[in-house]
Every structure is written in C-alpha cells, then in structure tokens.
Coordinates of C-alpha atoms (C1' of nucleotides) in Angstrom, one line a residue:
Chain A
M1 CA 69.7 4.6 -6.7
V2 CA 72.0 1.8 -6.8
D3 CA 71.7 0.1 -10.0
L4 CA 75.2 -1.0 -12.1
K5 CA 75.9 -2.2 -15.1
S6 CA 78.6 -5.2 -15.1
G7 CA 80.7 -2.8 -17.2
Q8 CA 80.0 -0.3 -14.8
A9 CA 81.0 -1.7 -12.0
L10 CA 84.2 -3.4 -13.2
S11 CA 85.0 0.5 -14.4
L12 CA 84.2 1.9 -11.1
W13 CA 86.6 -0.7 -9.4
Q14 CA 89.5 0.0 -12.4
K15 CA 89.2 3.7 -10.9
S16 CA 89.4 3.3 -7.3
M17 CA 91.9 0.7 -7.9
L18 CA 93.9 3.2 -9.7
E19 CA 93.4 5.9 -7.4
Q20 CA 94.6 3.3 -4.6
V21 CA 97.7 2.1 -6.7
R22 CA 99.0 5.6 -7.8
G23 CA 98.9 7.1 -4.2
S24 CA 101.8 7.5 -2.0
D25 CA 100.5 5.5 0.7
P26 CA 101.6 2.0 1.0
D27 CA 98.8 -0.4 -0.2
L28 CA 96.7 -2.7 1.7
T29 CA 96.7 -6.2 0.3
V30 CA 93.2 -7.4 -0.2
R31 CA 92.8 -9.2 3.0
Q32 CA 93.9 -6.6 5.0
L33 CA 91.5 -4.2 3.7
A34 CA 88.4 -7.2 4.2
I35 CA 89.1 -6.9 7.6
L36 CA 89.4 -2.5 8.2
L37 CA 86.2 -2.5 6.1
T38 CA 84.4 -5.4 8.6
V39 CA 86.3 -3.7 11.4
Y40 CA 84.1 -0.4 10.8
L41 CA 81.6 -1.5 8.9
D42 CA 80.0 -4.4 11.0
P43 CA 78.9 -4.8 14.9
P44 CA 81.4 -4.8 17.0
P45 CA 82.7 -6.7 19.2
H46 CA 85.4 -8.1 17.1
T47 CA 87.9 -11.0 18.0
V48 CA 90.4 -12.9 16.1
R49 CA 88.6 -16.1 15.7
G50 CA 85.5 -14.5 14.8
L51 CA 87.1 -12.6 11.7
A52 CA 89.4 -15.2 10.8
S53 CA 86.0 -17.2 10.5
H54 CA 84.6 -14.5 9.0
L55 CA 87.0 -13.9 6.0
N56 CA 87.0 -18.1 5.8
V57 CA 91.6 -17.8 6.7
T58 CA 93.6 -18.9 9.2
K59 CA 94.1 -17.2 12.8
P60 CA 97.6 -15.8 12.3
V61 CA 96.6 -13.9 9.2
I62 CA 94.2 -12.1 11.2
T63 CA 97.4 -11.2 13.3
R64 CA 99.8 -10.3 10.7
A65 CA 97.3 -8.1 9.5
L66 CA 96.3 -6.8 12.7
D67 CA 100.0 -6.1 13.4
T68 CA 100.5 -4.1 10.2
M69 CA 97.6 -2.0 10.2
G70 CA 98.3 -1.3 14.0
I71 CA 101.6 0.0 13.4
M72 CA 99.7 1.9 10.5
G73 CA 97.5 3.5 13.3
L74 CA 94.4 2.0 11.2
V75 CA 93.4 -0.2 14.1
A76 CA 93.7 -1.2 18.2
R77 CA 93.6 -3.9 20.0
R78 CA 92.8 -4.4 23.8
R79 CA 92.3 -7.3 25.6
D80 CA 88.6 -8.5 27.1
E81 CA 88.7 -8.0 30.9
R82 CA 85.6 -10.4 31.0
D83 CA 87.2 -12.8 28.9
R84 CA 91.2 -12.3 28.9
R85 CA 91.4 -14.8 26.1
N86 CA 90.2 -12.7 23.7
V87 CA 91.3 -9.7 22.3
L88 CA 89.1 -6.9 21.1
I89 CA 89.7 -4.9 18.0
Q90 CA 88.5 -1.9 17.5
R91 CA 88.5 1.5 15.5
T92 CA 90.9 4.6 15.5
V93 CA 90.6 8.0 14.5
K94 CA 93.1 7.6 12.0
G95 CA 91.1 4.2 10.9
S96 CA 88.3 6.2 10.1
E97 CA 89.6 8.8 8.1
Y98 CA 91.4 6.2 6.1
L99 CA 87.9 4.6 5.1
E100 CA 86.6 8.2 5.1
R101 CA 88.7 8.6 2.1
L102 CA 88.2 5.7 0.6
G103 CA 84.1 6.2 0.5
D104 CA 84.4 10.0 -0.7
L105 CA 87.1 7.6 -3.6
V106 CA 85.0 5.7 -4.8
V107 CA 81.6 7.6 -4.6
E108 CA 83.7 10.2 -6.9
Q109 CA 84.5 7.7 -9.3
A110 CA 81.4 6.5 -9.4
R111 CA 79.9 9.7 -10.0
E112 CA 82.0 10.0 -13.2
I113 CA 80.6 7.3 -14.8
G114 CA 76.9 8.2 -14.2
Chain B
M1 CA 71.9 5.3 -12.0
V2 CA 74.8 5.2 -10.2
D3 CA 74.1 7.4 -7.1
L4 CA 76.4 6.3 -4.0
K5 CA 76.4 7.3 -0.9
S6 CA 79.6 6.9 0.8
G7 CA 78.7 4.4 3.5
Q8 CA 77.0 2.6 0.1
A9 CA 80.2 2.6 -1.5
L10 CA 82.2 1.2 1.4
S11 CA 79.9 -1.8 1.8
L12 CA 79.9 -2.3 -1.8
W13 CA 83.7 -2.5 -1.2
Q14 CA 83.5 -5.2 2.3
K15 CA 80.8 -7.1 0.3
S16 CA 83.2 -7.3 -3.1
M17 CA 86.3 -7.6 -0.7
L18 CA 85.0 -10.4 1.8
E19 CA 83.8 -12.5 -2.0
Q20 CA 86.7 -12.5 -3.3
V21 CA 89.5 -13.0 0.1
R22 CA 86.6 -15.9 1.0
G23 CA 86.9 -17.6 -2.5
S24 CA 89.7 -20.4 -3.2
D25 CA 91.1 -18.6 -6.2
P26 CA 94.4 -17.2 -5.5
D27 CA 94.5 -14.0 -4.6
L28 CA 95.5 -11.0 -6.6
T29 CA 97.4 -7.7 -5.7
V30 CA 96.2 -4.6 -6.1
R31 CA 98.8 -4.1 -8.2
Q32 CA 97.8 -6.8 -10.2
L33 CA 94.2 -6.4 -10.0
A34 CA 94.0 -2.7 -11.8
I35 CA 97.0 -4.0 -14.4
L36 CA 94.5 -6.5 -15.6
L37 CA 91.7 -3.9 -15.4
T38 CA 93.0 -1.5 -17.5
V39 CA 94.4 -4.3 -20.1
Y40 CA 90.9 -5.2 -20.7
L41 CA 88.9 -1.6 -19.8
D42 CA 91.5 0.7 -22.0
P43 CA 91.9 0.0 -25.7
P44 CA 95.1 -1.7 -26.9
P45 CA 97.8 -1.4 -27.5
H46 CA 99.1 -1.9 -24.0
T47 CA 103.0 -1.8 -23.3
V48 CA 105.0 -2.2 -20.1
R49 CA 106.2 1.3 -20.1
G50 CA 102.5 2.4 -20.9
L51 CA 101.2 0.6 -17.9
A52 CA 104.1 1.3 -15.4
S53 CA 103.6 5.3 -16.6
H54 CA 99.9 5.0 -15.9
L55 CA 100.3 3.4 -12.5
N56 CA 102.6 5.2 -11.8
V57 CA 105.2 2.5 -11.0
T58 CA 108.4 1.2 -12.0
K59 CA 108.7 -0.8 -14.9
P60 CA 109.6 -4.3 -12.9
V61 CA 106.7 -4.7 -11.3
I62 CA 104.6 -4.9 -14.7
T63 CA 107.2 -6.9 -16.0
R64 CA 106.8 -9.2 -12.8
A65 CA 103.0 -8.9 -12.9
L66 CA 102.8 -10.2 -16.1
D67 CA 104.8 -12.9 -15.3
T68 CA 102.4 -14.2 -12.5
M69 CA 99.5 -13.3 -14.7
G70 CA 100.6 -15.0 -17.6
I71 CA 101.3 -18.1 -15.9
M72 CA 97.1 -17.9 -14.4
G73 CA 96.6 -17.4 -17.9
L74 CA 94.5 -13.7 -17.3
V75 CA 96.7 -12.2 -19.8
A76 CA 99.1 -12.7 -22.4
R77 CA 102.2 -11.5 -24.1
R78 CA 103.5 -10.5 -27.6
R79 CA 106.4 -8.6 -29.1
D80 CA 105.5 -6.0 -31.8
E81 CA 106.8 -6.4 -34.9
R82 CA 106.6 -3.0 -36.2
D83 CA 108.9 -2.1 -32.9
R84 CA 110.7 -5.1 -32.1
R85 CA 111.8 -3.2 -28.2
N86 CA 108.2 -3.5 -27.6
V87 CA 105.8 -6.0 -25.7
L88 CA 102.3 -5.8 -26.3
I89 CA 99.7 -6.8 -23.6
Q90 CA 96.8 -9.0 -24.6
R91 CA 93.7 -10.2 -23.4
T92 CA 92.8 -14.0 -23.2
V93 CA 89.8 -16.1 -23.1
K94 CA 90.8 -17.5 -19.2
G95 CA 91.0 -13.2 -18.3
S96 CA 88.0 -12.8 -20.1
E97 CA 86.1 -15.1 -17.9
Y98 CA 87.6 -13.6 -14.7
L99 CA 86.8 -10.1 -14.8
E100 CA 82.8 -11.2 -15.9
R101 CA 82.8 -13.1 -13.0
L102 CA 84.3 -10.3 -11.4
G103 CA 81.8 -7.5 -12.7
D104 CA 79.1 -10.0 -11.9
L105 CA 80.4 -10.4 -8.1
V106 CA 80.3 -6.5 -7.9
V107 CA 76.5 -5.8 -9.0
E108 CA 74.9 -9.0 -7.6
Q109 CA 76.4 -7.2 -4.1
A110 CA 75.6 -3.9 -5.4
R111 CA 72.0 -5.2 -5.5
E112 CA 71.2 -6.6 -2.1
I113 CA 72.4 -2.9 -1.1
G114 CA 69.8 -0.8 -3.1
Chain C
dT1 C1' 128.8 2.4 -38.9
dT2 C1' 129.2 4.0 -34.6
dA3 C1' 127.1 5.7 -30.9
dC4 C1' 123.4 6.9 -27.9
dA5 C1' 118.6 6.6 -27.0
dC6 C1' 114.6 3.7 -26.0
dT7 C1' 112.7 -0.9 -24.8
dG8 C1' 111.3 -4.8 -21.5
dT9 C1' 114.1 -7.8 -18.7
dT10 C1' 117.0 -9.7 -14.6
dT11 C1' 119.8 -9.5 -10.9
dC12 C1' 120.4 -8.2 -6.3
dA13 C1' 119.3 -7.8 -0.9
dC14 C1' 115.7 -6.7 1.8
dA15 C1' 110.8 -7.2 3.7
dA16 C1' 106.2 -9.3 3.5
dC17 C1' 103.1 -12.4 3.6
dC18 C1' 101.7 -17.3 3.8
dG19 C1' 100.1 -22.5 5.9
dA20 C1' 101.0 -26.0 9.8
dA21 C1' 102.4 -26.6 13.4
dA22 C1' 104.0 -25.1 18.1
dC23 C1' 103.1 -22.2 21.9
dA24 C1' 101.6 -19.5 26.2
dT25 C1' 97.9 -17.5 28.0
dT26 C1' 92.9 -18.1 30.0
dT27 C1' 89.0 -20.6 31.3
dG28 C1' 85.8 -24.2 32.9
dA29 C1' 84.5 -28.9 33.8
dG30 C1' 85.4 -32.9 36.5
Chain D
dC1 C1' 92.9 -29.1 41.7
dT2 C1' 93.8 -30.9 37.6
dC3 C1' 93.4 -31.2 32.9
dA4 C1' 91.2 -30.2 28.5
dA5 C1' 89.3 -26.6 25.9
dA6 C1' 89.5 -22.4 23.9
dT7 C1' 91.8 -18.0 23.3
dG8 C1' 95.5 -15.3 20.1
dT9 C1' 100.4 -15.5 19.3
dT10 C1' 105.3 -17.0 17.6
dT11 C1' 108.0 -20.1 14.9
dC12 C1' 108.9 -22.6 10.7
dG13 C1' 110.7 -22.8 5.9
dG14 C1' 109.0 -21.2 2.0
dT15 C1' 107.5 -18.0 -1.8
dT16 C1' 106.5 -13.6 -3.6
dG17 C1' 106.7 -8.9 -4.0
dT18 C1' 109.7 -4.6 -3.8
dG19 C1' 112.8 -0.6 -5.6
dA20 C1' 117.4 0.0 -7.5
dA21 C1' 120.5 -0.7 -10.5
dA22 C1' 122.4 -3.3 -14.5
dC23 C1' 121.4 -5.9 -18.2
dA24 C1' 120.4 -7.2 -23.4
dG25 C1' 118.0 -5.9 -27.5
dT26 C1' 116.3 -2.7 -31.0
dG27 C1' 115.5 1.4 -33.1
dT28 C1' 117.6 6.0 -35.1
dA29 C1' 120.0 9.9 -36.1
dA30 C1' 124.9 11.4 -37.2

DNA sequence: TTACACTGTTTCACAACCGAAACATTTGAG
DNA sequence: CTCAAATGTTTCGGTTGTGAAACAGTGTAA
C-alpha cells in the first residue's frame, strides 16, 4: 500500500505544500499544523503540558498556537472540571473539515505520482 | 505503490511534521519549504519571477526566503550573464543533503504506517 | 539616444512568532 | 491552615515574515 521511494516522498510533499501555499487560506506554521494533527489523530485528552512535551517545545508556544487556531475555529479550549488547573483541547467541526480537506489533497497528489 | 487512504495521509503528515518540529534544526516556514522543494525537484532554470508566479506569492516573498535560505546554505544565487536582469537560483550540496534527509524521514514514517 | 518595459531588491509600517521569565490559579501534602 | 508544586497564561525584548510601494539596474525598440 504505502511503499514510498524517497523521490516520490519529496514530490508528494512539494505538491501538497504548493497546494497549501497557493490557496487563499492563511498559512498555518509547521508547528501549528503539528499541533492540529496531534489533537485530531492522537487519542484525547490533550493538555497544553502534554502537547508541549510531545512536540518538544515550550508551553507558551502551545498557548499561542491555540490562541491563533482558536480564533480560526480549528480547535476549542475547555477547563478540566476534575482538575481545574488543566485545560483540555477539543476538536471542532471546522477543524475536522480542515483536516479532511488536507487529507484528500495529499491523497490526490499521491495518486498523480503513482 | 502509492495508494494512500486519507487517514494514512494525515498520519504520515503528522509523523513527518513532528519529526521536523522536534528536531533542533531551525524550522523552515511552509513557504520556504515549498520554494526549496521546487528548486530541487523542478527542472532549472529558476528565477525569482518564475517562483513567485509558480507559488502565487509576491516577489519580495521569494527574495526574502532566498536571503534566509541562502544564509543557511540551502540555496545559492547567481546573476544570469545572458540577461543580467535575471537571478538564477541554484542548488547546493547542503541543500541536497537537507532534502535527502527529509525524503528519508518521510519514507521512514510511511513504512511505519504500512 | 531616449523612452519604456522588465528584472530583482529594498523600504515602510505592521503583525506574528520566539524563548525566558514572571505571573495567577488550583491542588495537595504536611 | 500553610506552603510548595503544578497547571496554563502573560509579559518582555528581540527576531522574522508580510504586502504595498518605491527603487536601481538591465534590456529593447522607436
């Protein structure tokens, strides 16, 4: 299924990056995208601390990325009622749609290579 | 060979993004990465004008990205002697190595999925 | 030669991101 | 109750990227 040569991998990345750059949507940074993907693909719960550790970045990086993507409607925050120090990061409909489009886009580009 | 499901595509992206973010190398922006990949994968010659048109961004974006990546040693600039208005963007050994690593990294993550 | 068209670059004011450190809130242990 | 530990956020100073517009250098055609 997924047997990728190095050259094909780079070509896939180029095509996908180009699609994202050319589009009118505001670009997400690489870090923001990594956070978004982790929130949607890894099992919850997701906390600021956990994401920071997982990505090997500082906590403020996560807070700021959540601010930005929160405004865009791609993720939501909620306090953990069991331990009110924690903030739980949650998925949104808009975020799901965004990633669905991204996935389809990559698949599309992959098909053009094979 | 390359038959990617949407979920697999997103998982591949997540893993690759995480590898890039976690690394100590300074992150390239999505735009910078798109430029770098285009210079190395599409046939030369590459000009500022051409890249700007290809990525659908303004010329200063290309100039600045080339400044940054030039300092990093990932690309080089040279004036076109046939038409000295043009600047030709050239590959470097360091840039080749950088993309080689990126390609291997994506292939590696793809293998873990299949 | 003179005027114009075309390159890539620089400038401007502004917004976004960064790491480190200080901060407020909440929890839990003594 | 009190104080230390843990959470996420905000502030600080500095760096980098942005679009629009002005810019300098080069080619081209009248």
